[in-house]
Short mmCIF file of C-alpha atoms and ligand atoms in Angstrom, two decimals:
data_model
loop_
_atom_site.label_atom_id
_atom_site.label_comp_id
_atom_site.label_asym_id
_atom_site.label_seq_id
_atom_site.Cartn_x
_atom_site.Cartn_y
_atom_site.Cartn_z
CA MET A 18 141.09 -16.11 14.58
CA ALA A 19 143.88 -14.53 16.67
CA SER A 20 144.59 -16.14 20.00
CA GLU A 21 144.18 -14.40 23.33
CA SER A 22 147.22 -14.49 25.61
CA CYS A 23 147.83 -14.24 29.34
CA ASP A 24 150.40 -15.01 32.02
CA LEU A 25 148.50 -18.00 33.41
CA LEU A 26 145.85 -20.14 31.78
CA VAL A 27 144.11 -22.44 34.26
CA ILE A 28 142.03 -25.37 33.01
CA GLY A 29 139.45 -26.30 35.65
CA ALA A 30 137.71 -24.08 38.22
CA GLY A 31 137.69 -26.59 41.07
CA SER A 32 139.52 -26.34 44.38
CA GLY A 33 143.06 -26.44 42.96
CA GLY A 34 142.38 -24.28 39.89
CA LEU A 35 140.49 -21.59 41.81
CA ALA A 36 143.18 -21.42 44.50
CA ALA A 37 145.95 -21.08 41.93
CA ALA A 38 144.08 -18.54 39.79
CA LYS A 39 143.24 -16.28 42.76
CA ARG A 40 146.71 -16.47 44.28
CA ALA A 41 148.40 -15.77 40.92
CA ALA A 42 146.06 -12.83 40.21
CA GLY A 43 146.88 -11.55 43.72
CA HIS A 44 150.54 -11.59 42.68
CA GLY A 45 149.66 -9.44 39.67
CA ALA A 46 149.39 -12.09 36.95
CA LYS A 47 146.91 -11.80 34.09
CA VAL A 48 144.84 -14.98 34.52
CA ILE A 49 142.29 -16.75 32.32
CA LEU A 50 140.32 -19.60 33.89
CA ILE A 51 138.44 -22.17 31.80
CA GLU A 52 135.56 -24.26 33.15
CA GLU A 53 133.01 -26.44 31.38
CA ASP A 54 130.57 -26.84 34.29
CA LEU A 55 129.57 -24.79 37.34
CA VAL A 56 132.49 -23.00 38.99
CA GLY A 57 133.51 -24.86 42.15
CA GLY A 58 134.51 -28.30 40.89
CA THR A 59 133.96 -31.63 42.59
CA CYS A 60 134.26 -30.33 46.15
CA VAL A 61 131.71 -27.53 45.93
CA ILE A 62 129.34 -28.90 43.29
CA ARG A 63 129.26 -32.70 43.60
CA GLY A 64 131.46 -33.76 46.51
CA CYS A 65 132.50 -32.47 49.92
CA ILE A 66 129.95 -29.65 50.31
CA PRO A 67 126.71 -31.33 49.14
CA LYS A 68 127.85 -34.50 50.98
CA LYS A 69 128.42 -32.61 54.24
CA LEU A 70 125.01 -30.92 53.92
CA MET A 71 123.40 -34.34 53.51
CA VAL A 72 125.40 -35.64 56.49
CA TYR A 73 124.02 -32.74 58.57
CA ALA A 74 120.52 -33.63 57.39
CA SER A 75 121.02 -37.23 58.48
CA HIS A 76 122.14 -36.21 62.00
CA PHE A 77 118.65 -34.99 62.85
CA ALA A 78 117.37 -38.58 62.84
CA HIS A 79 119.54 -39.27 65.91
CA LEU A 80 118.98 -35.87 67.52
CA TYR A 81 115.21 -36.38 67.60
CA GLU A 82 115.74 -39.73 69.34
CA ASP A 83 118.42 -38.46 71.74
CA ALA A 84 116.27 -35.49 72.78
CA VAL A 85 113.75 -37.80 74.49
CA GLY A 86 116.36 -38.82 77.08
CA TYR A 87 116.90 -35.12 77.80
CA GLY A 88 113.22 -34.52 78.58
CA TRP A 89 111.86 -33.53 75.17
CA GLN A 90 108.65 -35.13 74.02
CA LYS A 91 108.96 -37.70 71.26
CA VAL A 92 108.45 -36.18 67.82
CA GLU A 93 107.21 -38.20 64.86
CA ALA A 94 109.48 -36.36 62.42
CA ARG A 95 109.05 -36.94 58.70
CA PHE A 96 111.89 -36.51 56.25
CA ASP A 97 111.36 -35.28 52.70
CA TRP A 98 114.10 -36.20 50.22
CA GLN A 99 113.04 -33.76 47.48
CA THR A 100 113.16 -30.83 49.93
CA LEU A 101 116.71 -31.73 50.92
CA VAL A 102 117.89 -32.27 47.32
CA SER A 103 116.44 -28.89 46.26
CA ALA A 104 117.93 -27.08 49.27
CA VAL A 105 121.36 -28.61 48.63
CA ASP A 106 121.15 -27.67 44.96
CA ARG A 107 120.26 -24.06 45.82
CA GLU A 108 123.16 -23.85 48.26
CA ILE A 109 125.79 -25.15 45.84
CA ARG A 110 124.55 -22.73 43.16
CA ARG A 111 124.82 -19.90 45.70
CA LEU A 112 128.39 -20.94 46.59
CA SER A 113 129.31 -21.27 42.91
CA ALA A 114 127.98 -17.76 42.23
CA LEU A 115 130.06 -16.43 45.16
CA HIS A 116 133.19 -17.88 43.58
CA VAL A 117 132.27 -16.31 40.22
CA GLY A 118 131.84 -12.93 41.95
CA LEU A 119 135.24 -13.27 43.62
CA LEU A 120 136.88 -14.07 40.28
CA GLU A 121 135.28 -11.00 38.70
CA ASN A 122 136.45 -8.79 41.59
CA MET A 123 139.98 -10.06 41.14
CA GLY A 124 139.99 -9.38 37.39
CA ILE A 125 140.24 -13.07 36.46
CA ARG A 126 138.61 -13.77 33.10
CA LEU A 127 136.31 -16.79 33.24
CA VAL A 128 135.72 -18.68 30.00
CA TYR A 129 133.06 -21.41 29.85
CA GLY A 130 133.60 -24.41 27.58
CA HIS A 131 135.68 -27.53 27.07
CA ALA A 132 139.43 -26.91 26.82
CA GLY A 133 141.69 -28.97 24.58
CA PHE A 134 145.34 -28.51 23.62
CA ILE A 135 145.96 -28.11 19.92
CA ASP A 136 149.71 -27.77 20.46
CA PRO A 137 151.94 -27.43 23.56
CA ARG A 138 151.34 -23.67 23.75
CA THR A 139 147.75 -23.32 22.52
CA VAL A 140 144.46 -24.32 24.12
CA GLU A 141 141.18 -24.18 22.20
CA VAL A 142 137.78 -23.65 23.80
CA ASP A 143 134.87 -24.01 21.38
CA GLY A 144 136.83 -22.48 18.50
CA ARG A 145 138.51 -19.73 20.60
CA LYS A 146 142.28 -19.99 21.00
CA PHE A 147 144.30 -19.12 24.11
CA THR A 148 148.04 -19.02 24.74
CA ALA A 149 149.88 -18.40 27.99
CA THR A 150 153.34 -18.19 29.49
CA LYS A 151 152.30 -20.92 31.92
CA ILE A 152 149.38 -23.36 31.75
CA LEU A 153 147.97 -25.12 34.80
CA ILE A 154 145.87 -28.28 34.44
CA ALA A 155 143.51 -28.68 37.39
CA VAL A 156 140.73 -30.81 35.95
CA GLY A 157 140.17 -33.08 38.95
CA SER A 158 138.97 -36.67 38.92
CA GLU A 159 135.89 -38.68 38.07
CA ALA A 160 134.36 -41.85 39.44
CA VAL A 161 135.68 -45.12 38.04
CA LEU A 162 133.08 -47.66 36.87
CA PRO A 163 134.13 -51.27 36.23
CA PRO A 164 132.83 -53.02 33.07
CA THR A 165 130.18 -54.96 35.02
CA PRO A 166 127.11 -55.96 32.92
CA GLY A 167 124.26 -53.58 33.81
CA ILE A 168 126.62 -50.84 35.03
CA GLU A 169 124.44 -48.30 33.17
CA TYR A 170 121.80 -48.69 35.91
CA VAL A 171 124.05 -47.65 38.80
CA ALA A 172 124.70 -44.25 40.32
CA THR A 173 128.01 -42.63 41.15
CA SER A 174 128.29 -40.15 44.03
CA ARG A 175 127.57 -37.35 41.52
CA ARG A 176 124.10 -38.78 40.81
CA MET A 177 123.33 -39.50 44.46
CA PHE A 178 122.90 -35.76 45.07
CA LYS A 179 120.23 -35.59 42.39
CA LEU A 180 118.24 -38.82 42.82
CA PRO A 181 114.60 -37.89 42.22
CA GLU A 182 113.48 -40.23 45.01
CA GLN A 183 115.11 -41.69 48.08
CA PRO A 184 115.62 -45.44 47.58
CA ASP A 185 113.99 -47.58 50.28
CA ARG A 186 116.68 -50.20 49.63
CA LEU A 187 120.18 -49.09 48.64
CA ALA A 188 123.22 -51.18 47.73
CA VAL A 189 126.61 -49.51 48.15
CA ILE A 190 129.54 -51.10 46.36
CA GLY A 191 132.95 -50.09 47.76
CA GLY A 192 134.18 -49.54 51.29
CA GLY A 193 136.25 -46.38 50.80
CA TYR A 194 135.47 -42.79 51.84
CA ILE A 195 132.50 -42.34 49.53
CA GLY A 196 130.92 -45.75 50.09
CA VAL A 197 131.16 -45.44 53.87
CA GLU A 198 129.90 -41.87 54.00
CA PHE A 199 126.87 -42.55 51.78
CA ALA A 200 126.08 -45.84 53.52
CA CYS A 201 125.92 -44.01 56.86
CA LEU A 202 124.00 -40.94 55.76
CA MET A 203 121.44 -42.86 53.69
CA ASN A 204 120.96 -45.34 56.54
CA SER A 205 120.26 -42.49 58.96
CA LEU A 206 117.87 -40.88 56.47
CA GLY A 207 115.88 -44.13 56.49
CA SER A 208 117.11 -46.22 53.54
CA GLN A 209 117.84 -49.88 54.15
CA VAL A 210 121.55 -50.09 53.22
CA THR A 211 123.59 -53.13 52.18
CA GLN A 212 127.29 -52.46 51.68
CA ILE A 213 129.22 -54.86 49.46
CA LEU A 214 132.97 -55.13 50.02
CA ARG A 215 135.38 -57.02 47.81
CA GLY A 216 137.73 -57.28 50.82
CA ASP A 217 137.02 -58.21 54.42
CA ALA A 218 136.56 -54.71 55.85
CA ILE A 219 135.96 -51.03 55.06
CA LEU A 220 138.58 -48.28 54.74
CA ARG A 221 141.67 -50.15 53.69
CA GLY A 222 144.79 -48.18 54.61
CA PHE A 223 143.27 -46.70 57.77
CA ASP A 224 144.36 -47.84 61.22
CA GLU A 225 143.04 -51.37 61.84
CA ASP A 226 141.31 -50.37 65.07
CA ILE A 227 139.44 -47.60 63.24
CA ARG A 228 138.29 -50.00 60.55
CA LEU A 229 137.01 -52.60 62.98
CA HIS A 230 135.39 -50.17 65.41
CA LEU A 231 133.64 -48.15 62.71
CA GLN A 232 132.39 -51.19 60.82
CA GLN A 233 131.01 -52.66 64.06
CA SER A 234 129.29 -49.34 64.87
CA MET A 235 127.82 -49.12 61.37
CA ALA A 236 126.48 -52.66 61.70
CA ASN A 237 124.95 -51.72 65.09
CA HIS A 238 123.22 -48.82 63.31
CA GLY A 239 121.58 -51.30 60.94
CA ILE A 240 123.84 -51.35 57.86
CA ALA A 241 124.18 -54.87 56.44
CA PHE A 242 127.66 -55.85 55.21
CA CYS A 243 128.60 -58.39 52.55
CA PRO A 244 132.39 -58.78 52.86
CA ASP A 245 134.52 -60.72 50.36
CA THR A 246 131.77 -60.32 47.78
CA GLU A 247 131.74 -58.92 44.24
CA VAL A 248 128.94 -57.81 41.93
CA GLU A 249 128.84 -59.90 38.74
CA LYS A 250 125.78 -58.46 37.03
CA ILE A 251 123.00 -55.92 37.54
CA GLU A 252 119.59 -56.44 35.95
CA LYS A 253 116.44 -54.38 35.89
CA THR A 254 113.45 -56.41 37.07
CA ALA A 255 109.88 -55.63 38.06
CA ALA A 256 110.96 -55.79 41.72
CA GLY A 257 113.84 -53.35 41.26
CA LEU A 258 117.52 -53.70 40.42
CA SER A 259 118.70 -57.25 40.92
CA LEU A 260 122.37 -57.80 41.77
CA SER A 261 124.05 -61.14 41.06
CA LEU A 262 126.80 -61.63 43.62
CA ALA A 263 129.83 -63.89 43.85
CA GLY A 264 132.12 -64.72 46.74
CA ALA A 265 131.18 -65.05 50.39
CA ARG A 266 127.60 -64.05 49.57
CA SER A 267 126.36 -65.67 46.43
CA SER A 268 122.62 -65.23 46.94
CA GLY A 269 121.33 -62.26 44.96
CA LEU A 270 120.20 -58.91 46.27
CA THR A 271 117.34 -56.76 45.00
CA VAL A 272 117.24 -53.05 45.70
CA ASP A 273 115.36 -50.01 44.38
CA ALA A 274 116.81 -47.67 41.78
CA GLY A 275 119.63 -47.27 44.26
CA VAL A 276 122.95 -48.90 43.51
CA LEU A 277 125.88 -46.67 44.37
CA PHE A 278 129.22 -47.65 42.90
CA ALA A 279 132.07 -45.96 44.81
CA VAL A 280 135.11 -48.00 43.86
CA GLY A 281 137.60 -45.17 43.43
CA ARG A 282 138.23 -42.12 41.31
CA ALA A 283 140.65 -41.49 38.43
CA PRO A 284 142.11 -38.32 36.85
CA ASN A 285 139.65 -36.66 34.50
CA ILE A 286 142.19 -36.08 31.74
CA GLY A 287 140.52 -37.66 28.70
CA GLY A 288 139.55 -35.17 26.01
CA LEU A 289 142.23 -32.61 26.97
CA GLY A 290 144.31 -33.30 23.87
CA LEU A 291 147.37 -34.08 25.99
CA ASP A 292 148.95 -35.88 23.01
CA ASN A 293 148.96 -32.58 21.13
CA ALA A 294 150.66 -30.94 24.12
CA GLY A 295 153.23 -33.72 24.50
CA VAL A 296 152.30 -34.11 28.18
CA GLU A 297 153.25 -37.45 29.67
CA ILE A 298 150.64 -39.60 31.42
CA VAL A 299 151.87 -42.19 33.92
CA LYS A 300 149.40 -44.84 35.15
CA GLY A 301 146.46 -42.70 34.07
CA ALA A 302 147.61 -39.56 35.92
CA LEU A 303 149.69 -36.47 35.18
CA ALA A 304 153.16 -37.08 36.56
CA VAL A 305 154.50 -33.90 38.17
CA ASP A 306 157.70 -32.93 40.00
CA GLU A 307 157.95 -31.10 43.34
CA ARG A 308 157.23 -27.82 41.51
CA ALA A 309 153.97 -29.32 40.11
CA ARG A 310 155.56 -29.30 36.62
CA THR A 311 154.77 -31.92 33.99
CA ASN A 312 157.40 -33.09 31.50
CA GLN A 313 156.57 -29.90 29.54
CA PRO A 314 158.36 -27.13 31.50
CA HIS A 315 155.58 -24.55 31.00
CA ILE A 316 152.67 -26.93 31.78
CA TYR A 317 151.86 -27.65 35.41
CA ALA A 318 149.19 -29.70 37.19
CA VAL A 319 147.68 -29.78 40.68
CA GLY A 320 144.99 -31.72 42.53
CA ASP A 321 143.21 -34.98 41.73
CA CYS A 322 144.46 -35.15 38.12
CA THR A 323 148.03 -35.70 39.32
CA ASN A 324 149.77 -38.72 40.79
CA ARG A 325 149.50 -37.37 44.33
CA VAL A 326 146.86 -37.22 47.09
CA MET A 327 143.14 -36.85 46.14
CA LEU A 328 141.95 -34.44 48.84
CA THR A 329 140.54 -30.92 48.51
CA PRO A 330 142.87 -29.18 51.00
CA VAL A 331 145.86 -30.77 49.25
CA ALA A 332 144.69 -29.44 45.85
CA ILE A 333 144.23 -25.96 47.37
CA ALA A 334 147.66 -26.04 48.99
CA GLU A 335 149.24 -27.22 45.72
CA GLY A 336 147.48 -24.50 43.71
CA ARG A 337 148.59 -21.74 46.10
CA ALA A 338 152.16 -23.05 46.35
CA PHE A 339 152.37 -23.22 42.53
CA ALA A 340 151.22 -19.59 42.19
CA ASP A 341 153.56 -18.38 44.98
CA ARG A 342 156.55 -20.07 43.37
CA GLU A 343 155.86 -19.16 39.77
CA PHE A 344 154.42 -15.65 40.12
CA ALA A 345 156.01 -14.27 43.32
CA ASN A 346 159.23 -16.26 43.54
CA LEU A 347 158.27 -17.45 47.03
CA PRO A 348 159.57 -20.82 48.29
CA THR A 349 156.12 -22.12 49.36
CA ARG A 350 156.03 -25.92 49.71
CA VAL A 351 153.23 -28.37 50.40
CA ASN A 352 153.56 -30.52 53.53
CA TYR A 353 152.50 -34.02 52.48
CA ASN A 354 153.80 -35.61 55.69
CA THR A 355 150.95 -35.03 58.10
CA ILE A 356 147.70 -34.74 56.17
CA PRO A 357 144.71 -34.95 58.51
CA THR A 358 141.68 -36.62 57.01
CA ALA A 359 138.14 -37.42 58.07
CA VAL A 360 135.44 -39.81 57.02
CA PHE A 361 132.05 -38.23 57.69
CA SER A 362 130.59 -41.53 58.76
CA GLN A 363 128.37 -42.17 61.77
CA PRO A 364 130.23 -42.20 64.09
CA GLU A 365 132.77 -39.91 62.47
CA VAL A 366 136.43 -40.79 61.81
CA GLY A 367 139.32 -38.36 62.16
CA THR A 368 142.93 -39.31 61.65
CA VAL A 369 146.35 -37.72 61.21
CA GLY A 370 149.75 -39.32 60.74
CA LEU A 371 150.69 -42.97 60.72
CA SER A 372 148.50 -45.95 61.50
CA GLU A 373 149.90 -48.36 64.09
CA ALA A 374 150.80 -50.86 61.34
CA GLU A 375 152.52 -48.21 59.19
CA ALA A 376 154.44 -46.83 62.20
CA LYS A 377 155.66 -50.33 63.05
CA ARG A 378 156.65 -50.88 59.43
CA GLN A 379 158.60 -47.61 59.29
CA LEU A 380 160.06 -47.51 62.80
CA GLY A 381 160.24 -51.17 63.78
CA GLU A 382 157.83 -53.18 65.90
CA ALA A 383 159.68 -52.53 69.18
CA SER A 384 159.95 -48.77 68.59
CA VAL A 385 156.23 -48.01 68.68
CA THR A 386 154.11 -47.41 71.77
CA VAL A 387 150.35 -47.30 71.40
CA TYR A 388 147.91 -45.59 73.77
CA ARG A 389 144.22 -46.24 73.31
CA ALA A 390 140.91 -45.71 75.06
CA ARG A 391 137.33 -46.74 74.41
CA PHE A 392 134.55 -45.06 76.35
CA ARG A 393 131.00 -43.74 76.22
CA SER A 394 130.95 -39.93 75.82
CA LEU A 395 128.86 -38.09 78.43
CA TYR A 396 126.35 -36.96 75.79
CA TYR A 397 125.16 -40.52 75.18
CA ASN A 398 124.43 -41.32 78.83
CA LEU A 399 121.10 -39.48 79.02
CA ALA A 400 120.40 -40.10 75.35
CA GLY A 401 120.60 -43.80 76.22
CA ARG A 402 122.59 -44.68 73.13
CA ASP A 403 125.28 -47.35 73.33
CA GLU A 404 127.70 -45.39 71.11
CA ARG A 405 131.37 -45.83 71.99
CA THR A 406 134.10 -43.31 71.28
CA TRP A 407 137.48 -44.72 70.46
CA ILE A 408 140.84 -42.89 70.44
CA LYS A 409 144.43 -43.88 69.83
CA LEU A 410 147.88 -42.32 69.92
CA VAL A 411 150.80 -43.91 68.09
CA VAL A 412 154.12 -42.81 69.58
CA ASP A 413 157.73 -43.23 68.45
CA ARG A 414 159.28 -44.72 71.57
CA GLN A 415 162.77 -43.31 70.94
CA SER A 416 161.91 -39.67 70.25
CA ASP A 417 158.59 -39.73 72.18
CA ARG A 418 157.01 -38.00 69.14
CA VAL A 419 153.33 -38.60 68.50
CA VAL A 420 153.36 -39.92 64.92
CA GLY A 421 149.69 -40.88 64.61
CA VAL A 422 146.38 -39.83 66.17
CA HIS A 423 143.15 -41.64 65.40
CA MET A 424 139.59 -41.22 66.57
CA VAL A 425 136.16 -42.67 65.92
CA GLY A 426 133.37 -40.70 67.57
CA LYS A 427 131.29 -37.56 67.68
CA ASP A 428 133.10 -34.49 66.27
CA ALA A 429 136.22 -36.53 65.41
CA ALA A 430 136.93 -34.38 62.34
CA GLU A 431 136.79 -31.11 64.31
CA ILE A 432 138.94 -32.53 67.11
CA ILE A 433 141.58 -34.08 64.85
CA GLN A 434 141.97 -30.84 62.86
CA SER A 435 143.27 -29.16 66.05
CA VAL A 436 145.36 -32.14 67.15
CA ALA A 437 146.94 -32.10 63.66
CA ILE A 438 148.62 -28.79 64.52
CA ALA A 439 150.45 -30.45 67.41
CA VAL A 440 151.39 -33.47 65.30
CA THR A 441 152.65 -31.24 62.46
CA MET A 442 154.77 -29.30 64.97
CA GLY A 443 156.34 -32.54 66.19
CA ALA A 444 154.65 -32.71 69.60
CA THR A 445 155.77 -35.48 71.94
CA LYS A 446 153.66 -37.62 74.24
CA ARG A 447 155.12 -35.54 77.10
CA ASP A 448 153.71 -32.38 75.38
CA PHE A 449 150.29 -34.04 75.22
CA ASP A 450 150.57 -35.03 78.91
CA ALA A 451 151.68 -31.51 79.88
CA THR A 452 148.63 -29.98 78.20
CA MET A 453 145.87 -29.10 80.69
CA ALA A 454 142.63 -30.96 80.04
CA LEU A 455 139.52 -29.02 79.06
CA HIS A 456 136.74 -30.57 81.08
CA PRO A 457 134.23 -32.04 80.40
CA THR A 458 135.00 -32.80 76.77
CA THR A 459 135.72 -35.84 74.66
CA ALA A 460 138.96 -34.32 73.36
CA GLU A 461 140.46 -34.12 76.87
CA GLU A 462 140.99 -37.88 76.68
CA PHE A 463 143.88 -37.21 74.28
CA VAL A 464 145.85 -35.44 77.03
CA THR A 465 145.01 -37.90 79.80
CA LEU A 466 145.91 -41.19 78.11
CA MET A 467 148.14 -43.04 80.55
CA SER A 468 148.28 -46.73 79.86
CA SER A 469 150.08 -48.05 76.80
CA SER A 470 149.99 -51.32 74.94
P1 NDP B 185 138.50 -45.18 47.73
O1 NDP B 185 139.75 -45.37 46.99
O2 NDP B 185 138.52 -44.44 49.02
O3 NDP B 185 137.85 -46.61 48.03
C1 NDP B 185 137.54 -47.48 46.98
C2 NDP B 185 136.79 -48.68 47.53
O4 NDP B 185 136.29 -49.44 46.44
C3 NDP B 185 137.65 -49.60 48.37
O5 NDP B 185 136.88 -50.11 49.41
C4 NDP B 185 138.03 -50.70 47.37
O6 NDP B 185 138.24 -51.95 47.99
C5 NDP B 185 136.79 -50.78 46.52
N1 NDP B 185 137.01 -51.26 45.16
C6 NDP B 185 137.95 -50.86 44.28
N2 NDP B 185 137.79 -51.47 43.10
C7 NDP B 185 136.72 -52.29 43.23
C8 NDP B 185 136.05 -53.17 42.36
N3 NDP B 185 136.45 -53.34 41.10
N4 NDP B 185 134.97 -53.85 42.84
C9 NDP B 185 134.56 -53.66 44.11
N5 NDP B 185 135.15 -52.83 44.98
C10 NDP B 185 136.22 -52.15 44.55
O7 NDP B 185 137.49 -44.53 46.70
P2 NDP B 185 136.18 -43.64 46.85
O8 NDP B 185 135.50 -43.76 45.54
O9 NDP B 185 135.44 -43.98 48.08
O10 NDP B 185 136.77 -42.18 47.04
C11 NDP B 185 137.64 -41.62 46.05
C12 NDP B 185 138.55 -40.59 46.65
O11 NDP B 185 137.79 -39.43 46.97
C13 NDP B 185 139.18 -40.99 47.98
O12 NDP B 185 140.39 -41.65 47.77
C14 NDP B 185 139.39 -39.69 48.68
O13 NDP B 185 140.66 -39.20 48.34
C15 NDP B 185 138.33 -38.77 48.09
N6 NDP B 185 137.27 -38.49 49.06
C16 NDP B 185 137.56 -37.94 50.27
C17 NDP B 185 136.57 -37.68 51.19
C18 NDP B 185 136.92 -37.09 52.52
O14 NDP B 185 138.00 -36.53 52.66
N7 NDP B 185 136.04 -37.18 53.53
C19 NDP B 185 135.18 -37.99 50.92
C20 NDP B 185 134.96 -38.59 49.63
C21 NDP B 185 135.98 -38.81 48.75
P3 NDP B 185 139.64 -52.41 48.60
O15 NDP B 185 139.66 -51.90 49.99
O16 NDP B 185 139.60 -53.88 48.52
O17 NDP B 185 140.71 -51.78 47.75
#
């Protein structure tokens, strides 16, 4: 059968692939996009979006309680897991269909099926052959599962969105983004959550103050932590799933059909026939240069399948920059220096720039000034909740530049997104101080921080 050809063949209709395909088509390229699942990828279908919807659902538990302090009568609210799961599923299908419509409007041909290289220039999808001037691999990542006996009984984040029933008792293994977010949302929805950490604390790599403050808050909310503990074996018993543990906690733990393993994600590049394409894999990921090019000059890669940062906005920026450079000769570059990030925990975490430890490592201990504050936001006073907000600025003493901003508290993600503009522009502590406060808000604390440590 003759092959079909185009200017750009994109493998994977997730955040990076969609962004690249649309931008390239906007520049006039003939684009074919291949996807084996629903259009939208991890973020839309089984990651950021369904997760955020579930986080919103979990907030109501606190809102009902807080309302009493504001004069509302106590409501005995009941939560129904199946209703939420169905509503989330409907919403992601609606969003996926919107993306498909956009692709059609832009003249991008969508091909469903599994793509595999048969040689460096040809990709086969269920017997159909495609060639292109440039090929972009944007196949994302998938959850890593260690070879623990009984691992077949556990869920990854993908399955959490589809659990037929809410577990009364849930074990979460891993203290990264996914583990922390699910521990918090499932706890608020009413599951009894135990989080098992192989290290001493959650969110390694984040500012130490964030880690400690958030973990303390999560414990106050009722999440049980087992630090310095590993899972040796999982068995199905009449009482539920039984976890054999080793380390600081060696007594076992029994939970319902709910064991979430969230111990990291890895590029989803198996089955792509990369050997046939002669594309180099380094430490399990596609190694790319600053132009997103693999060792094959016509094959590019963006997003989670590369050796760079696993975050949706980064994949989108990489996809757009690739299309601008290769199809419009524009010098678009991705700024990897100040990537804001949030953990949708309860309370929420927002952060941009360097942690205090990293700033001291890069700039020298004596060259870093830290400003911090811990307070109860006004909202919690009448609600009667002992929830503390915590903020921190990390400043380069010599240049006065703010090199890191960190927050744990209500709306931290929304607040840090705006602060990230200032940090990206190179704002100094004096610029923060010269900014008029917006009163009464939580965010005003960032422009009124006086004392340093
Ligand atoms: P992370 O890399 O964030 O965290 C992995 C966690 O698992 C760490 O706590 C790590 O412990 C622990 N771990 C690793 N290996 C083992 C093991 N063998 N046994 C027990 N524990 C182990 O991974 P996630 O899966 O949480 O998230 C994957 C990626 O998805 C993130 O890196 C992030 O880029 C992205 N993401 C972003 C979100 C956001 O922006 N809000 C939300 C969800 C995902 P240790 O600390 O000791 O290394």
